[in-house]
Coordinates of N, CA and C in Angstrom, one line a residue:
Chain D
X148 N 0.8 -1.3 0.0 CA -0.1 -0.5 -0.3 C 0.5 1.2 -0.2
X149 N 0.2 2.7 -1.0 CA 1.2 3.8 -0.7 C 0.8 4.0 0.8
X150 N 2.0 4.7 1.2 CA 1.7 5.3 2.0 C 2.3 6.7 2.6
X151 N 1.5 7.9 2.4 CA 1.8 9.2 2.6 C 1.8 9.2 4.2
X152 N 3.0 10.2 4.7 CA 2.8 10.5 6.0 C 2.9 11.8 6.6
X153 N 2.8 12.4 7.0 CA 3.2 14.0 7.8 C 3.2 13.8 9.1
X154 N 4.6 14.9 9.2 CA 4.7 14.6 10.3 C 4.2 15.5 12.1
X155 N 3.3 15.9 11.7 CA 2.5 16.2 13.1 C 0.4 16.3 12.4
X156 N -0.2 16.0 13.1 CA -1.7 15.5 12.9 C -2.4 17.0 13.4
X157 N -1.9 17.4 14.5 CA -2.2 18.4 15.5 C -1.0 19.8 15.1
X158 N -0.7 20.8 15.1 CA 0.0 22.1 15.1 C -0.7 23.1 15.5
X159 N -0.2 23.9 17.0 CA -0.3 25.3 17.0 C 0.9 25.9 17.2
X160 N 0.6 27.0 16.5 CA 2.2 28.1 16.1 C 1.6 29.5 16.6
X161 N 2.5 30.3 17.1 CA 2.6 31.6 18.0 C 2.7 32.5 16.1
X162 N 2.0 33.8 15.7 CA 2.1 34.5 14.4 C 3.7 34.9 15.0
X163 N 4.1 35.3 12.8 CA 5.3 35.2 13.1 C 6.5 34.5 13.4
X164 N 6.1 32.8 13.8 CA 6.8 32.1 14.0 C 7.4 31.3 12.5
X165 N 8.3 30.7 12.2 CA 8.7 29.5 11.1 C 7.9 28.4 11.7
X166 N 7.6 27.8 10.2 CA 6.7 26.9 10.8 C 7.0 25.5 9.5
X167 N 7.7 24.4 10.3 CA 7.8 23.3 8.9 C 6.9 22.1 9.0
X168 N 6.2 22.1 7.6 CA 5.4 20.4 8.2 C 6.2 19.5 7.1
X169 N 6.3 18.8 7.7 CA 6.6 17.2 6.6 C 6.1 16.3 5.9
X170 N 6.4 16.1 4.7 CA 5.5 14.9 4.5 C 6.9 13.8 3.7
X171 N 6.4 12.4 4.0 CA 7.3 11.1 3.3 C 6.3 10.3 2.5
X172 N 6.7 10.0 1.9 CA 5.7 9.5 0.9 C 7.0 8.0 0.5
X173 N 6.4 6.7 0.3 CA 7.0 5.4 0.4 C 7.4 4.6 -0.4
X174 N 6.5 5.4 -2.0 CA 6.3 4.4 -3.0 C 6.9 5.0 -3.9
X175 N 8.3 5.3 -3.7 CA 9.1 6.1 -4.8 C 8.3 7.1 -5.9
X176 N 7.9 7.8 -5.7 CA 6.7 8.5 -6.4 C 7.5 9.9 -7.3
X177 N 7.9 10.7 -8.3 CA 7.8 11.1 -8.3 C 7.6 12.7 -8.3
X178 N 5.8 12.2 -8.7 CA 6.0 14.2 -7.9 C 4.7 13.8 -6.7
X179 N 4.7 15.7 -5.8 CA 4.6 15.6 -4.6 C 4.0 17.4 -4.8
X180 N 2.9 17.2 -3.7 CA 1.8 18.3 -4.0 C 1.6 19.1 -2.5
X181 N 1.4 20.5 -2.2 CA 0.7 20.5 -0.9 C -0.5 21.4 -1.1
X182 N -1.0 20.6 -0.6 CA -2.9 21.7 -0.8 C -3.1 22.2 0.6
X183 N -3.4 23.4 0.9 CA -4.4 23.8 1.9 C -6.2 23.0 1.0
X184 N -7.0 22.8 2.6 CA -8.2 22.8 2.8 C -9.0 23.4 3.8
X185 N -10.0 24.2 3.5 CA -10.6 25.1 4.2 C -12.3 24.8 3.7
X186 N -12.8 25.1 5.3 CA -14.3 24.7 4.7 C -15.7 25.8 3.9
X187 N -15.8 25.2 3.1 CA -16.5 25.8 2.0 C -15.4 26.2 1.0
X188 N -14.9 25.6 0.4 CA -13.6 25.7 0.0 C -13.2 24.4 -1.2
X189 N -13.2 24.4 -2.0 CA -11.9 23.6 -2.2 C -10.9 23.3 -2.9
X190 N -9.4 21.8 -2.5 CA -8.9 21.7 -2.0 C -7.9 23.0 -3.1
X191 N -7.0 23.9 -2.5 CA -6.3 25.0 -3.0 C -4.4 24.1 -3.0
X192 N -3.7 24.8 -4.1 CA -2.7 24.2 -4.5 C -2.1 24.9 -4.3
X193 N -0.7 24.8 -3.6 CA 0.7 25.8 -3.0 C 1.5 25.6 -3.6
X194 N 2.1 24.5 -3.4 CA 3.6 24.1 -4.2 C 3.3 22.6 -4.7
X195 N 4.3 22.5 -6.2 CA 4.3 21.3 -6.5 C 5.9 21.2 -6.8
X196 N 6.2 19.8 -7.1 CA 7.0 18.8 -7.2 C 7.0 18.6 -8.3
X197 N 7.8 18.0 -9.8 CA 7.8 16.8 -10.3 C 8.6 16.1 -10.3
X198 N 10.0 16.5 -9.3 CA 11.2 15.5 -9.2 C 11.9 16.3 -8.3
X199 N 13.2 15.5 -7.6 CA 13.7 15.8 -6.5 C 14.5 17.4 -7.3
X200 N 14.4 18.5 -6.1 CA 15.6 19.5 -6.6 C 14.1 20.7 -7.2
X201 N 12.9 20.0 -7.8 CA 12.2 20.8 -8.7 C 10.9 21.3 -8.0
X202 N 10.8 22.2 -7.9 CA 9.6 23.1 -7.2 C 8.6 23.8 -8.4
X203 N 7.5 24.1 -8.3 CA 6.9 24.7 -8.9 C 5.6 25.6 -8.0
X204 N 5.4 26.8 -8.3 CA 4.2 27.1 -7.6 C 2.5 26.9 -7.7
X205 N 1.8 27.3 -7.2 CA 0.4 26.9 -7.1 C -0.3 27.7 -7.3
X206 N -1.3 27.9 -7.0 CA -2.8 28.7 -6.9 C -2.3 29.8 -5.8
X207 N -1.8 29.2 -4.7 CA -1.7 30.0 -3.6 C -0.2 30.3 -3.1
X208 N 0.6 30.5 -3.6 CA 2.4 30.0 -3.2 C 2.2 31.1 -1.6
X209 N 2.0 32.5 -1.6 CA 2.1 34.1 -1.4 C 2.3 33.5 0.4
X210 N 3.7 33.1 1.3 CA 3.7 33.2 2.4 C 4.2 31.7 2.3
X211 N 4.8 30.9 1.5 CA 5.2 29.4 1.8 C 6.6 29.4 0.9
X212 N 7.2 28.4 1.3 CA 8.3 28.0 0.4 C 8.2 26.1 0.5
X213 N 8.6 26.1 -0.8 CA 9.3 24.2 -0.2 C 10.6 24.1 -0.4
X214 N 10.6 22.6 0.1 CA 12.1 21.9 -0.1 C 12.0 20.6 -0.5
X215 N 12.6 20.1 -1.5 CA 12.8 18.7 -2.1 C 14.1 18.6 -1.9
X216 N 14.5 18.4 -1.1 CA 16.0 17.6 -1.3 C 16.5 16.2 -1.5
X217 N 15.2 15.1 -1.1 CA 15.1 13.7 -1.4 C 13.8 13.9 -2.2
X218 N 13.8 12.4 -2.9 CA 12.5 12.1 -3.7 C 11.6 12.2 -2.8
X219 N 11.4 10.7 -1.4 CA 10.6 11.0 -0.6 C 9.8 11.7 0.5
X220 N 10.7 12.9 0.4 CA 10.7 13.9 1.1 C 10.4 15.3 0.6
X221 N 8.9 16.1 1.3 CA 8.8 17.2 0.4 C 8.2 18.0 1.8
X222 N 9.0 19.4 1.8 CA 8.8 20.0 3.3 C 8.3 21.7 3.1
X223 N 6.8 22.0 3.4 CA 6.5 23.0 3.7 C 6.7 23.8 4.1
X224 N 7.4 24.9 4.1 CA 7.9 26.4 5.4 C 7.0 27.4 5.2
X225 N 6.4 27.4 6.4 CA 5.5 29.2 6.4 C 7.1 29.9 6.7
X226 N 7.3 30.8 6.3 CA 8.2 31.5 6.8 C 7.8 32.3 7.9
X227 N 7.2 33.2 7.6 CA 7.1 33.5 9.1 C 4.7 33.8 8.7
X228 N 4.9 32.4 9.8 CA 3.6 32.5 10.0 C 2.2 33.9 10.1
X229 N 1.0 33.7 9.5 CA -0.1 34.4 9.9 C -1.1 33.7 10.4
X230 N -2.4 34.4 11.0 CA -3.6 33.6 11.7 C -4.2 33.4 10.1
X231 N -3.7 33.9 9.0 CA -5.3 33.7 7.8 C -4.5 32.3 6.9
X232 N -3.0 31.7 7.9 CA -2.6 30.2 7.5 C -2.9 29.3 8.3
X233 N -3.6 30.0 9.0 CA -4.3 28.2 9.8 C -5.4 27.8 8.9
X234 N -5.2 25.9 9.0 CA -5.6 25.6 8.2 C -5.4 24.1 8.0
X235 N -6.6 23.0 7.4 CA -5.6 22.3 7.6 C -4.9 22.2 6.0
X236 N -3.3 21.2 6.2 CA -2.6 20.7 5.3 C -2.1 19.3 4.9
X237 N -2.9 19.3 3.6 CA -2.6 18.1 3.1 C -1.5 18.2 2.0
X238 N -0.7 17.0 2.1 CA 0.5 16.4 1.3 C -0.2 15.3 0.6
X239 N 0.5 15.3 -1.0 CA 0.0 14.1 -1.8 C 1.0 13.7 -3.1
X240 N 0.8 13.0 -2.9 CA 2.2 12.4 -4.1 C 0.9 11.5 -4.8
X241 N 2.3 11.4 -6.5 CA 1.5 10.1 -7.2 C 2.9 9.9 -8.3
X242 N 2.4 8.9 -9.3 CA 3.3 8.4 -10.4 C 3.5 9.2 -10.6
X243 N 4.5 9.9 -12.0 CA 4.7 11.2 -12.8 C 3.6 10.4 -14.1
X244 N 3.0 11.4 -14.1 CA 2.1 11.6 -15.4 C 0.3 12.2 -14.4
X245 N 0.0 13.2 -15.8 CA -1.5 13.7 -15.0 C -2.5 13.2 -14.7
X246 N -2.6 11.9 -15.6 CA -4.1 11.3 -15.2 C -3.5 10.0 -14.2
X247 N -2.9 10.2 -13.4 CA -2.4 9.1 -12.3 C -3.1 9.5 -11.0
X248 N -4.0 8.9 -10.1 CA -4.8 9.8 -9.2 C -3.3 9.7 -8.2
X249 N -3.9 11.0 -7.0 CA -3.0 11.2 -6.2 C -3.5 10.3 -4.4
X250 N -2.4 10.1 -4.0 CA -2.2 9.3 -2.9 C -1.9 10.5 -1.6
X251 N -2.8 10.7 -0.8 CA -2.7 11.6 0.1 C -2.6 11.3 1.8
X252 N -1.3 12.3 2.6 CA -1.6 11.9 3.5 C -2.5 12.4 4.3
X253 N -2.7 12.2 5.8 CA -3.9 12.3 6.5 C -3.8 13.7 6.8
X254 N -2.8 14.5 6.7 CA -3.2 16.1 7.2 C -2.8 16.7 8.3
X255 N -2.2 18.0 8.3 CA -2.1 18.5 9.6 C -2.8 19.8 9.6
X256 N -3.7 19.6 11.2 CA -4.4 21.1 11.2 C -3.3 21.6 11.7
X257 N -2.9 23.3 11.2 CA -2.3 24.1 11.7 C -3.1 24.9 12.4
X258 N -3.1 25.2 13.6 CA -3.7 26.6 14.6 C -2.5 27.7 14.4
X259 N -3.0 28.8 13.9 CA -2.2 29.8 14.4 C -2.7 30.9 14.8
X260 N -2.1 31.3 16.4 CA -2.5 32.2 16.9 C -1.5 33.5 17.2
Chain J
X227 N -14.0 33.0 -15.3 CA -12.6 32.0 -14.1 C -13.4 30.0 -14.4
X228 N -12.6 29.9 -13.4 CA -12.9 28.4 -13.4 C -13.5 27.6 -12.3
X229 N -14.2 26.9 -12.3 CA -15.6 26.9 -11.6 C -15.9 25.5 -11.5
X230 N -15.8 24.6 -10.0 CA -16.7 23.5 -10.1 C -18.0 23.6 -8.5
X231 N -18.9 22.7 -8.9 CA -20.2 23.2 -8.3 C -20.4 21.4 -7.9
X232 N -21.0 21.7 -6.3 CA -21.2 20.2 -6.0 C -22.1 21.2 -4.8
X233 N -23.6 20.0 -4.2 CA -23.8 20.3 -3.3 C -23.3 20.2 -1.9
X234 N -23.8 21.0 -0.8 CA -23.2 21.1 -0.3 C -23.3 20.0 0.7
X235 N -24.2 19.3 0.7 CA -24.9 18.1 1.8 C -25.8 17.4 1.5
X236 N -25.6 16.2 2.0 CA -26.8 15.3 1.2 C -27.5 14.6 2.1
X237 N -28.3 13.7 2.3 CA -28.9 13.0 3.4 C -29.4 11.9 2.5
X238 N -29.0 10.4 2.8 CA -29.7 8.7 2.4 C -30.0 8.1 3.7
X239 N -30.6 7.2 3.0 CA -31.1 6.1 3.7 C -30.2 4.7 3.4
X240 N -29.2 4.1 4.7 CA -28.7 3.1 4.1 C -29.6 2.0 3.3
X241 N -28.9 1.6 2.9 CA -29.6 0.3 1.4 C -30.4 1.5 0.2
X242 N -30.1 2.2 0.3 CA -31.1 3.3 -1.1 C -29.2 3.9 -1.7
X243 N -30.3 4.7 -2.5 CA -29.4 5.3 -4.1 C -29.2 6.6 -3.6
X244 N -27.9 6.8 -4.3 CA -27.5 8.7 -4.2 C -27.0 8.5 -4.9
X245 N -27.4 9.9 -5.8 CA -26.7 10.2 -6.5 C -26.0 11.7 -6.4
X246 N -24.6 12.4 -7.1 CA -24.1 13.2 -6.3 C -23.8 14.0 -7.3
X247 N -24.1 15.3 -8.2 CA -24.0 15.8 -8.9 C -22.7 17.1 -9.1
X248 N -22.2 16.8 -10.3 CA -20.5 17.8 -10.3 C -21.0 18.2 -11.7
X249 N -20.9 20.0 -11.7 CA -21.1 20.7 -12.8 C -20.1 21.4 -13.0
X250 N -19.0 21.4 -14.0 CA -17.9 22.1 -14.2 C -17.9 23.4 -15.2
X251 N -16.7 24.5 -14.9 CA -16.5 25.3 -15.9 C -15.3 25.4 -16.2
X252 N -14.2 24.6 -17.3 CA -13.1 25.3 -16.5 C -12.5 25.9 -18.1
X253 N -11.2 26.2 -18.5 CA -10.5 26.5 -19.4 C -9.9 25.2 -19.6
X254 N -10.7 24.7 -20.5 CA -10.2 22.9 -21.3 C -10.4 21.3 -20.0
X255 N -10.5 21.1 -21.0 CA -10.8 19.8 -20.3 C -9.6 18.3 -20.5
X256 N -9.3 17.8 -19.4 CA -8.0 16.5 -19.6 C -8.8 15.6 -18.6
X257 N -10.4 15.5 -18.0 CA -10.3 14.5 -17.4 C -11.2 14.4 -15.5
X258 N -11.8 13.9 -15.1 CA -12.6 14.3 -13.6 C -12.1 13.3 -13.2
X259 N -11.6 13.5 -11.7 CA -12.0 12.7 -10.8 C -12.6 12.9 -9.7
X260 N -13.4 11.7 -8.9 CA -13.8 11.5 -7.9 C -12.8 11.0 -7.0
X261 N -12.9 11.8 -5.3 CA -12.3 11.7 -4.5 C -13.5 11.3 -3.0
X262 N -13.0 10.1 -2.5 CA -13.7 10.2 -1.0 C -13.1 10.6 0.3
X263 N -13.8 11.5 0.6 CA -13.0 12.1 2.5 C -14.1 11.3 3.7
X264 N -13.3 11.0 4.4 CA -13.7 10.5 5.5 C -13.9 11.4 6.6
X265 N -14.3 11.9 7.6 CA -14.0 12.9 8.2 C -12.8 12.6 8.8
X266 N -11.7 13.8 8.9 CA -10.6 13.6 10.2 C -9.7 12.7 9.2
X267 N -9.7 12.1 7.7 CA -8.8 11.3 7.0 C -8.3 11.9 5.7
X268 N -7.8 11.5 5.5 CA -7.2 11.5 3.5 C -8.3 11.1 2.8
X269 N -8.3 12.1 1.8 CA -8.8 11.7 0.6 C -8.2 10.9 0.0
X270 N -9.2 9.6 -0.5 CA -8.7 8.3 -1.3 C -9.0 8.5 -3.1
X271 N -8.9 8.5 -3.7 CA -9.4 8.1 -5.2 C -10.7 6.7 -5.2
X272 N -11.5 7.4 -6.0 CA -13.0 6.5 -6.4 C -12.8 6.4 -7.6
X273 N -12.4 7.0 -8.7 CA -13.0 7.1 -10.3 C -12.1 8.2 -11.1
X274 N -11.9 8.1 -12.2 CA -11.4 8.8 -13.1 C -12.3 8.9 -14.3
X275 N -12.6 9.6 -14.8 CA -13.5 9.9 -16.7 C -12.9 10.7 -17.3
X276 N -12.4 10.2 -18.7 CA -12.4 11.5 -19.8 C -13.1 11.4 -20.8
X277 N -13.8 9.9 -20.9 CA -15.1 9.8 -22.0 C -16.0 10.0 -21.2
X278 N -17.3 10.4 -22.4 CA -18.7 10.5 -22.0 C -19.1 9.1 -21.5
X279 N -20.2 8.7 -20.3 CA -20.6 7.6 -20.5 C -20.4 7.1 -18.9
X280 N -20.4 5.9 -19.1 CA -20.4 5.5 -17.3 C -19.3 4.7 -17.4
X281 N -18.8 4.3 -16.0 CA -18.0 3.4 -15.7 C -18.4 3.0 -14.3
X282 N -18.3 1.8 -14.4 CA -18.6 1.0 -13.1 C -17.9 0.2 -12.3
X283 N -17.8 0.5 -10.5 CA -17.0 -0.1 -9.8 C -17.0 -0.5 -9.0
X284 N -17.9 -1.6 -8.9 CA -18.4 -2.2 -7.7 C -20.0 -1.2 -7.7
X285 N -19.9 -1.0 -6.0 CA -21.3 -0.2 -6.2 C -21.1 1.4 -6.0
X286 N -20.0 1.7 -6.6 CA -19.6 3.1 -7.2 C -19.1 3.1 -9.1
X287 N -20.6 4.1 -9.6 CA -20.4 4.5 -10.2 C -20.0 5.9 -10.9
X288 N -19.6 6.3 -12.1 CA -19.6 8.1 -11.8 C -19.6 7.8 -13.7
X289 N -20.7 9.0 -14.2 CA -20.6 9.4 -15.0 C -20.0 10.6 -15.3
X290 N -19.6 11.0 -16.8 CA -19.4 11.8 -17.6 C -20.3 12.7 -19.0
X291 N -20.0 13.7 -18.6 CA -20.4 14.2 -19.8 C -20.1 16.1 -20.2
X292 N -19.2 15.5 -21.6 CA -18.2 16.7 -21.5 C -19.1 17.8 -22.3
X293 N -20.0 18.0 -22.9 CA -20.9 18.5 -23.9 C -21.5 19.4 -22.5
X294 N -21.7 19.2 -22.1 CA -22.7 19.3 -20.5 C -21.7 20.3 -19.7
X295 N -20.9 19.7 -19.6 CA -20.3 20.5 -18.3 C -20.4 19.2 -17.2
X296 N -20.2 18.2 -16.9 CA -21.8 16.9 -16.3 C -20.9 16.2 -15.6
X297 N -20.9 15.8 -14.2 CA -20.7 14.3 -14.2 C -21.6 14.0 -12.6
X298 N -21.6 13.3 -12.6 CA -22.5 12.5 -11.5 C -21.5 10.9 -10.8
X299 N -22.0 10.8 -9.9 CA -21.1 10.3 -9.2 C -22.8 8.7 -8.4
X300 N -22.6 7.5 -8.6 CA -24.0 7.1 -8.1 C -23.9 5.7 -7.4
X301 N -23.8 6.2 -5.9 CA -23.3 5.1 -5.1 C -25.0 4.4 -4.9
X302 N -24.6 2.8 -4.9 CA -25.6 1.9 -4.8 C -25.3 1.3 -3.4
X303 N -26.6 0.6 -3.3 CA -26.5 0.0 -1.7 C -26.1 0.9 -0.5
X304 N -26.2 1.7 -0.2 CA -25.4 2.2 1.1 C -25.2 2.0 2.6
X305 N -23.8 2.0 2.6 CA -23.7 1.1 4.1 C -23.0 2.8 4.4
X306 N -23.4 2.5 5.9 CA -23.0 3.2 7.2 C -22.0 4.3 7.2
X307 N -20.6 3.7 6.2 CA -19.6 3.7 6.0 C -19.0 4.8 4.9
X308 N -20.8 4.4 3.8 CA -20.1 5.6 3.2 C -20.2 6.8 3.2
X309 N -21.0 7.3 4.6 CA -20.2 8.7 5.1 C -19.5 9.2 4.8
X310 N -19.4 10.1 4.1 CA -18.1 11.0 3.9 C -18.2 12.3 3.3
X311 N -17.3 13.0 3.2 CA -17.5 13.8 1.8 C -16.7 13.6 0.5
X312 N -17.5 13.8 -0.7 CA -16.6 13.3 -2.2 C -16.8 14.7 -2.5
X313 N -15.2 14.8 -3.2 CA -14.5 15.6 -3.6 C -14.8 15.4 -5.6
X314 N -15.1 16.1 -6.2 CA -14.9 16.0 -7.6 C -13.8 17.5 -8.3
X315 N -13.1 17.1 -8.7 CA -11.7 17.2 -9.5 C -11.8 17.2 -10.8
X316 N -11.6 18.9 -11.3 CA -11.2 18.4 -12.9 C -10.1 19.1 -13.1
X317 N -9.3 18.4 -14.2 CA -7.7 18.5 -15.2 C -8.3 19.9 -16.0
X318 N -7.7 20.9 -16.0 CA -8.0 22.0 -17.0 C -7.0 21.6 -18.1
X319 N -6.8 22.9 -18.9 CA -6.0 22.7 -19.8 C -4.4 22.4 -19.6
X320 N -4.1 23.3 -18.6 CA -2.9 23.5 -18.6 C -1.9 21.8 -17.3
X321 N -3.3 20.8 -17.2 CA -2.9 19.4 -16.2 C -3.1 20.1 -15.1
X322 N -4.1 21.5 -14.7 CA -4.0 21.1 -13.5 C -5.6 21.3 -12.4
X323 N -5.0 20.3 -11.2 CA -6.5 19.7 -11.0 C -7.2 21.0 -10.4
X324 N -8.8 21.6 -10.4 CA -9.3 22.6 -10.2 C -10.4 22.2 -8.7
X325 N -10.7 21.2 -7.7 CA -11.2 21.0 -7.3 C -12.6 21.8 -6.6
X326 N -13.6 20.5 -6.7 CA -15.1 21.2 -5.8 C -14.9 21.5 -4.3
X327 N -15.6 22.1 -3.7 CA -15.8 22.2 -2.4 C -15.8 20.9 -1.5
X328 N -16.7 20.0 -2.0 CA -17.4 18.5 -1.5 C -18.3 18.7 -1.5
X329 N -19.1 17.2 -1.3 CA -20.4 17.1 -1.3 C -20.4 16.2 0.6
X330 N -20.9 16.7 1.7 CA -20.9 16.3 2.7 C -22.4 14.9 2.7
X331 N -21.7 13.4 2.6 CA -23.0 12.9 2.2 C -23.5 11.8 3.8
X332 N -24.7 12.0 4.5 CA -24.8 11.9 5.3 C -25.6 10.3 5.5
X333 N -25.6 9.3 5.9 CA -26.6 8.1 6.0 C -27.3 7.7 6.8
X334 N -28.3 7.6 6.7 CA -28.9 7.6 8.2 C -29.8 5.9 7.9
X335 N -29.5 5.3 9.2 CA -30.1 4.1 9.4 C -31.5 3.7 8.7

């Protein structure tokens, strides 16, 4: 079974803190994604990566950065957390190819106070 | 703009059939995905349609009409474990996924 894990299920941070969200997949997938999920809205893509060392901006990259130093790990960084970044963050991975399904991690619920 | 519409919430009875609709307006079309998401859990893949017609997979079927910008997910013989949110996502001309807000399905005994 494909397994995508995220470092924390719940996280509480203060405004201005630097926040790291880690995602690891164990199926040698090339593509990895970071989304945020908010009530009443569809998933919104923050960043994605087609392969190691590669990154592409999604629809809402402002306030975020990413790192992909190893194929299995994709990190999302909030440089200076703000209250409007309180959200559920979902990581996903897939085999290279747009028609392939994405496999999601369980999510990290981040609260910024 | 790009838009995916799904009902916010639906209620159905155990053992019955329910149809969850998804209409879309996107810049181009390269397929439509359905995912299931139980509360507090990760979305999981259900189906992918790129051609018109009905695709059946056990109790779940997915239908697509590209000319109408319309899809539905049909769930038969409903079970309590089918209580979840169902997410519709369309891949646009840039091969980016546009996600609907999801339909919360409540199953009553």
